[in-house]
Amino acid sequence: MKLTEVDRKSRVLSRAQFGCLRNAHTLNITRGCEFTCVYCYARGYPDAPFCGDVHLYRNLPEKLAAELDSPRRRSVVQRVVFNTASDSFQTHPGILDVTFATMKVLLERGIGFSFLTKGWIPNRFMDLFAEHPDLIVARIGLVSMADRYRDLFEPYTATVAERLQNIERLQAVAVNVEVRIDPIIPFYTDDKATIERLFESLSSRQITSVALSYLHLRPAILDQLRKELPPTEFNVLHSCFERKPWTKVGAATRSKLIPRALRNKGYRRFMDLAPKFGIRPLICQCKNPDLPGQLCSSWFETKKNKKQLNQKEKQLSLFPC
Ligand code: SF4
């Protein structure tokens, strides 16, 4: 991985324009992400750096503090969502330093945040979080207990064991922890044995609800999968989408969902197995606009989002992390 330090020129906090995050303030520590998951949507963004390059916004903490301390902005920002296009817990020490300082700026001002990560969270963050646990919702991405899945689809992320330790260590400092099972890979991570193994492990760590979503395709992701997966895995996966047309999503993005019948069947399997483990599965509405879905995180339970859930016309909203 090649890290380039850059100064952020534009405003640090921006309002998201998609799904449950609409109107939430979002924040990314880097452009590009060293984890390079094979299914990552953000790798295909027009302004994404070349694969393996990561741009770190080194002036983020100072700029964020200045923004928040401006009398015009302070009252507007109540909570922040990290990691809509990168992971703040990548392994590079420079990235972790900026993440730490940025989170500290927010917590010192009483501003809460949530993050979704597939990385390892170092101990100094646990010490910081322990001072303000009520302001934080931590979301851990975990799709399968099998190392083979991680090696193929998310090879540079934290191991399964490390992510389970994240859950335990966050709980030990009283942070609210949620788990996101996304992207579910058809015929690879949605069979009974795989789901049971994952549920058993989560249930033994007092996780009581999980967010679910199947993989989606965009043209750039299809190219990544073709290049980076072994042919057998790619062919099985591709066959799930082959007869589906590309659909325009939002302003300009073309996308494909796993056929509805296949997703329905898979989600049903998760639903049927969950009660035995005391887990409540929530189908992510943003990524399943054609199915009855739910708000997949307590963090997103705003009046506006609840209202949107009841609307008939829903739009697919994708974000990688
Ligand atoms: S999916 Fe998330 S963790 Fe993986 S490369 Fe993309 S931004 Fe990074």
Coordinates of C-alpha atoms and ligand atoms in Angstrom, one line a residue:
M1 CA 0.0 0.0 0.0
K2 CA 1.3 3.5 -0.9
L3 CA 0.1 6.2 1.5
T4 CA 0.1 9.8 0.4
E5 CA -0.6 12.5 2.9
V6 CA -2.8 15.3 1.5
D7 CA -4.5 18.4 2.9
R8 CA -8.3 18.3 2.8
K9 CA -9.4 21.5 1.1
S10 CA -13.2 21.1 1.1
R11 CA -15.4 20.9 4.1
V12 CA -14.8 17.9 6.3
L13 CA -18.3 17.1 7.2
S14 CA -20.7 16.6 4.4
R15 CA -24.3 15.5 4.4
A16 CA -25.0 12.1 2.8
Q17 CA -27.5 12.0 0.0
F18 CA -28.5 8.3 0.2
G19 CA -30.8 6.0 2.1
C20 CA -30.8 5.9 5.9
L21 CA -27.7 8.2 5.9
R22 CA -29.6 10.9 4.1
N23 CA -28.9 14.2 5.9
A24 CA -26.5 12.5 8.4
H25 CA -23.0 14.1 8.5
T26 CA -20.5 11.6 7.1
L27 CA -16.7 11.5 7.4
N28 CA -13.9 9.5 5.8
I29 CA -10.4 9.6 7.0
T30 CA -8.9 8.6 3.7
R31 CA -9.7 8.4 0.0
G32 CA -9.0 4.9 -1.0
C33 CA -8.8 2.0 1.4
E34 CA -5.9 -0.4 2.0
F35 CA -8.3 -3.3 2.7
T36 CA -9.2 -3.5 -1.0
C37 CA -12.2 -5.8 -0.6
V38 CA -13.0 -7.4 -3.9
Y39 CA -16.7 -6.3 -3.7
C40 CA -16.0 -2.7 -2.6
Y41 CA -18.2 -0.1 -4.4
A42 CA -15.9 2.8 -3.4
R43 CA -13.0 1.4 -5.5
G44 CA -15.1 2.2 -8.6
Y45 CA -15.8 5.8 -7.6
P46 CA -14.6 8.3 -10.3
D47 CA -12.3 10.0 -7.8
A48 CA -10.9 6.8 -6.2
P49 CA -7.1 6.5 -6.3
F50 CA -5.4 3.6 -8.1
C51 CA -5.7 0.3 -6.3
G52 CA -3.2 0.2 -3.5
D53 CA -2.9 4.0 -3.2
V54 CA -4.5 5.6 -0.2
H55 CA -4.7 9.4 0.4
L56 CA -4.8 10.4 4.0
Y57 CA -6.3 13.7 5.0
R58 CA -3.6 14.7 7.5
N59 CA -5.3 18.1 8.4
L60 CA -8.6 16.5 9.2
P61 CA -8.7 16.9 13.1
E62 CA -7.7 20.6 13.0
K63 CA -10.1 21.3 10.1
L64 CA -12.9 19.4 11.8
A65 CA -12.3 21.3 15.1
A66 CA -12.4 24.6 13.3
E67 CA -15.7 23.7 11.5
L68 CA -17.4 22.5 14.7
D69 CA -16.2 25.5 16.7
S70 CA -17.7 27.9 14.2
P71 CA -20.9 29.2 15.8
R72 CA -22.8 28.7 12.5
R73 CA -22.1 24.9 12.3
R74 CA -21.9 23.8 15.9
S75 CA -25.7 23.4 16.5
V76 CA -26.2 21.7 13.1
V77 CA -23.9 18.7 13.7
Q78 CA -25.3 16.3 16.2
R79 CA -23.8 13.0 15.1
V80 CA -21.5 11.7 12.5
V81 CA -21.2 8.5 10.5
F82 CA -17.7 7.4 9.7
N83 CA -16.6 5.1 6.9
T84 CA -19.0 5.5 4.0
A85 CA -16.1 5.1 1.5
S86 CA -13.1 3.8 3.4
D87 CA -12.3 2.2 6.8
S88 CA -10.9 4.4 9.6
F89 CA -9.2 1.3 11.2
Q90 CA -6.8 0.5 8.4
T91 CA -3.5 -0.7 9.7
H92 CA -1.2 2.2 8.7
P93 CA -0.1 4.1 11.9
G94 CA -0.6 7.5 10.2
I95 CA -4.2 6.6 9.4
L96 CA -4.9 5.4 13.0
D97 CA -3.3 8.6 14.4
V98 CA -5.6 10.8 12.3
T99 CA -8.6 8.6 13.2
F100 CA -7.8 8.9 16.9
A101 CA -7.4 12.6 16.8
T102 CA -10.6 13.1 14.7
M103 CA -12.7 10.9 17.0
K104 CA -11.3 12.8 20.0
V105 CA -12.4 16.1 18.5
L106 CA -15.9 14.8 18.2
L107 CA -16.1 13.2 21.6
E108 CA -14.6 16.2 23.4
R109 CA -17.5 18.3 22.0
G110 CA -20.1 15.8 23.0
I111 CA -20.9 14.8 19.4
G112 CA -21.7 11.1 18.9
F113 CA -20.7 8.9 16.0
S114 CA -21.0 5.5 14.5
F115 CA -18.6 3.5 12.4
L116 CA -18.6 0.3 10.6
T117 CA -15.3 -1.5 10.4
K118 CA -13.6 -4.7 9.2
G119 CA -10.3 -3.6 10.8
W120 CA -8.6 -4.2 14.2
I121 CA -9.4 -1.5 16.7
P122 CA -6.2 -0.7 18.8
N123 CA -6.3 -0.5 22.6
R124 CA -5.9 3.3 22.8
F125 CA -9.3 3.7 21.1
M126 CA -10.9 1.5 23.7
D127 CA -9.5 3.8 26.4
L128 CA -10.9 6.8 24.5
F129 CA -14.3 5.1 24.0
A130 CA -14.5 4.1 27.6
E131 CA -14.8 7.8 28.6
H132 CA -17.8 8.4 26.3
P133 CA -19.5 5.0 25.6
D134 CA -22.9 6.5 25.2
L135 CA -21.9 8.6 22.3
I136 CA -20.7 5.7 20.1
V137 CA -22.3 2.9 18.1
A138 CA -19.7 0.5 16.8
R139 CA -20.7 -1.7 13.8
I140 CA -18.5 -4.7 13.1
G141 CA -18.7 -6.2 9.6
L142 CA -18.6 -10.0 9.7
V143 CA -20.0 -12.3 7.0
S144 CA -18.6 -15.7 7.8
M145 CA -16.5 -17.5 10.4
A146 CA -14.5 -19.2 7.6
D147 CA -11.0 -17.8 7.0
R148 CA -11.4 -18.9 3.4
Y149 CA -14.1 -16.3 2.9
R150 CA -12.0 -13.6 4.3
D151 CA -8.9 -14.6 2.3
L152 CA -10.9 -14.5 -0.9
F153 CA -13.2 -11.5 -0.5
E154 CA -11.5 -9.2 2.1
P155 CA -7.9 -10.4 2.2
Y156 CA -6.4 -7.4 4.0
T157 CA -9.0 -6.9 6.7
A158 CA -8.7 -8.0 10.3
T159 CA -9.1 -11.8 10.9
V160 CA -12.3 -13.3 12.1
A161 CA -10.7 -13.8 15.5
E162 CA -9.7 -10.2 15.7
R163 CA -13.1 -8.9 14.8
L164 CA -14.7 -11.1 17.5
Q165 CA -12.2 -9.6 19.9
N166 CA -13.2 -6.2 18.8
I167 CA -16.8 -7.0 19.8
E168 CA -15.7 -8.3 23.2
R169 CA -13.4 -5.3 23.9
L170 CA -16.0 -2.8 22.8
Q171 CA -18.6 -4.4 25.0
A172 CA -16.1 -4.4 27.9
V173 CA -16.0 -0.6 27.7
A174 CA -19.8 -0.4 27.4
V175 CA -20.0 0.6 23.8
N176 CA -23.1 -0.5 21.9
V177 CA -22.0 -3.0 19.3
E178 CA -23.9 -4.1 16.2
V179 CA -22.9 -6.6 13.6
R180 CA -23.5 -6.3 9.8
I181 CA -23.5 -9.4 7.6
D182 CA -22.9 -7.8 4.3
P183 CA -22.3 -8.7 1.6
I184 CA -23.8 -12.1 1.8
I185 CA -22.4 -14.2 -1.0
P186 CA -25.0 -16.6 -2.5
F187 CA -24.0 -20.3 -2.3
Y188 CA -20.9 -19.3 -0.4
T189 CA -21.9 -17.8 2.9
D190 CA -25.7 -18.4 3.0
D191 CA -25.9 -22.1 3.7
K192 CA -27.3 -23.5 6.9
A193 CA -24.0 -24.6 8.4
T194 CA -22.3 -21.2 7.7
I195 CA -25.1 -19.2 9.2
E196 CA -25.4 -21.4 12.3
R197 CA -21.7 -21.2 12.9
L198 CA -21.8 -17.4 12.7
F199 CA -24.9 -17.0 14.8
E200 CA -23.6 -19.3 17.5
S201 CA -20.4 -17.2 17.8
L202 CA -22.3 -13.9 17.9
S203 CA -24.9 -15.2 20.3
S204 CA -22.2 -16.3 22.7
R205 CA -21.0 -12.7 22.6
Q206 CA -24.5 -11.3 23.5
I207 CA -25.2 -9.9 20.0
T208 CA -29.0 -9.9 19.7
S209 CA -29.6 -8.4 16.2
V210 CA -27.7 -8.4 12.9
A211 CA -28.2 -6.4 9.7
L212 CA -28.3 -8.4 6.5
S213 CA -27.7 -7.6 2.9
Y214 CA -26.7 -9.6 -0.2
L215 CA -24.0 -8.5 -2.6
H216 CA -24.9 -6.0 -5.4
L217 CA -23.1 -5.5 -8.6
R218 CA -21.9 -2.4 -10.3
P219 CA -19.9 -2.6 -13.6
A220 CA -16.7 -1.7 -11.8
I221 CA -17.3 -4.4 -9.1
L222 CA -17.9 -7.0 -11.8
D223 CA -14.5 -6.2 -13.2
Q224 CA -12.9 -6.4 -9.8
L225 CA -14.5 -9.8 -9.1
R226 CA -13.4 -11.1 -12.4
K227 CA -9.8 -10.1 -11.9
E228 CA -9.4 -10.9 -8.2
L229 CA -11.5 -14.1 -7.5
P230 CA -10.5 -17.6 -8.6
P231 CA -12.5 -18.6 -11.7
T232 CA -14.7 -21.1 -9.9
E233 CA -16.0 -18.6 -7.3
F234 CA -16.3 -15.9 -9.9
N235 CA -18.4 -18.1 -12.3
V236 CA -20.8 -19.2 -9.6
L237 CA -21.3 -15.6 -8.4
H238 CA -21.6 -14.3 -11.9
S239 CA -24.2 -16.9 -12.8
C240 CA -26.5 -15.4 -10.1
F241 CA -26.6 -12.0 -11.9
E242 CA -26.2 -13.1 -15.6
R243 CA -29.9 -12.8 -16.6
K244 CA -30.5 -9.6 -14.7
P245 CA -30.3 -6.3 -16.6
W246 CA -28.3 -3.4 -15.3
T247 CA -30.7 -1.0 -13.7
K248 CA -30.1 2.7 -13.3
V249 CA -29.9 3.7 -9.6
G250 CA -30.1 7.3 -8.5
A251 CA -28.5 9.8 -10.8
A252 CA -26.0 7.8 -12.8
T253 CA -25.1 4.5 -11.3
R254 CA -25.9 1.2 -13.0
S255 CA -26.5 -1.7 -10.6
K256 CA -27.7 -5.3 -10.4
L257 CA -29.3 -7.0 -7.4
I258 CA -29.3 -10.7 -6.8
P259 CA -32.7 -12.0 -8.1
R260 CA -35.4 -11.4 -5.6
A261 CA -36.5 -15.0 -5.3
L262 CA -32.9 -16.0 -4.5
R263 CA -32.5 -13.2 -1.9
N264 CA -35.9 -14.0 -0.4
K265 CA -35.0 -17.7 0.0
G266 CA -31.6 -16.8 1.6
Y267 CA -33.0 -14.2 4.0
R268 CA -35.7 -16.7 5.0
R269 CA -32.9 -19.1 6.0
F270 CA -31.3 -16.5 8.2
M271 CA -34.8 -15.7 9.7
D272 CA -35.6 -19.4 10.4
L273 CA -32.3 -20.1 12.1
A274 CA -32.1 -16.9 14.1
P275 CA -34.6 -17.5 17.0
K276 CA -32.6 -20.6 18.2
F277 CA -29.7 -18.2 18.9
G278 CA -31.8 -15.3 20.3
I279 CA -30.8 -13.1 17.3
R280 CA -33.1 -10.7 15.4
P281 CA -32.1 -10.4 11.7
L282 CA -32.8 -7.0 10.0
I283 CA -32.9 -6.8 6.3
C284 CA -31.2 -3.6 5.2
Q285 CA -33.9 -1.5 3.4
C286 CA -31.4 0.7 1.6
K287 CA -29.9 -2.2 -0.3
N288 CA -33.2 -4.2 -0.7
P289 CA -35.7 -1.6 -1.9
D290 CA -37.9 -4.3 -3.5
L291 CA -38.4 -6.2 -0.3
P292 CA -40.0 -5.4 3.1
G293 CA -36.9 -4.3 4.9
Q294 CA -35.9 -2.6 8.2
L295 CA -33.7 0.1 9.5
C296 CA -30.6 -1.9 10.1
S297 CA -29.0 0.1 12.9
S298 CA -30.4 1.8 16.0
W299 CA -28.3 4.7 14.8
F300 CA -30.6 5.2 11.8
E301 CA -33.8 5.3 13.8
T302 CA -34.8 8.8 13.0
K303 CA -38.4 10.0 12.3
K304 CA -37.5 10.7 8.7
N305 CA -36.1 7.2 8.1
K306 CA -39.1 5.5 9.8
K307 CA -41.4 7.5 7.6
Q308 CA -39.4 6.5 4.5
L309 CA -39.7 2.8 5.4
N310 CA -43.5 3.1 5.0
Q311 CA -43.3 4.6 1.5
K312 CA -44.0 2.3 -1.4
E313 CA -41.4 3.7 -3.9
K314 CA -38.0 3.0 -2.5
Q315 CA -34.6 3.5 -4.1
L316 CA -31.5 1.4 -3.9
S317 CA -28.8 3.1 -1.9
L318 CA -25.3 1.6 -1.9
F319 CA -22.4 2.4 0.3
P320 CA -19.5 0.1 0.8
C321 CA -18.9 0.0 4.5
Ligands
SF4_1 S1 -15.6 -2.4 1.6 FE1 -15.0 -1.0 3.2 S2 -13.2 -2.0 4.2 FE2 -13.5 -3.0 2.2 S3 -12.2 -1.8 0.8 FE3 -14.2 -0.9 0.7 S4 -14.2 0.8 2.1 FE4 -12.4 -0.5 2.7

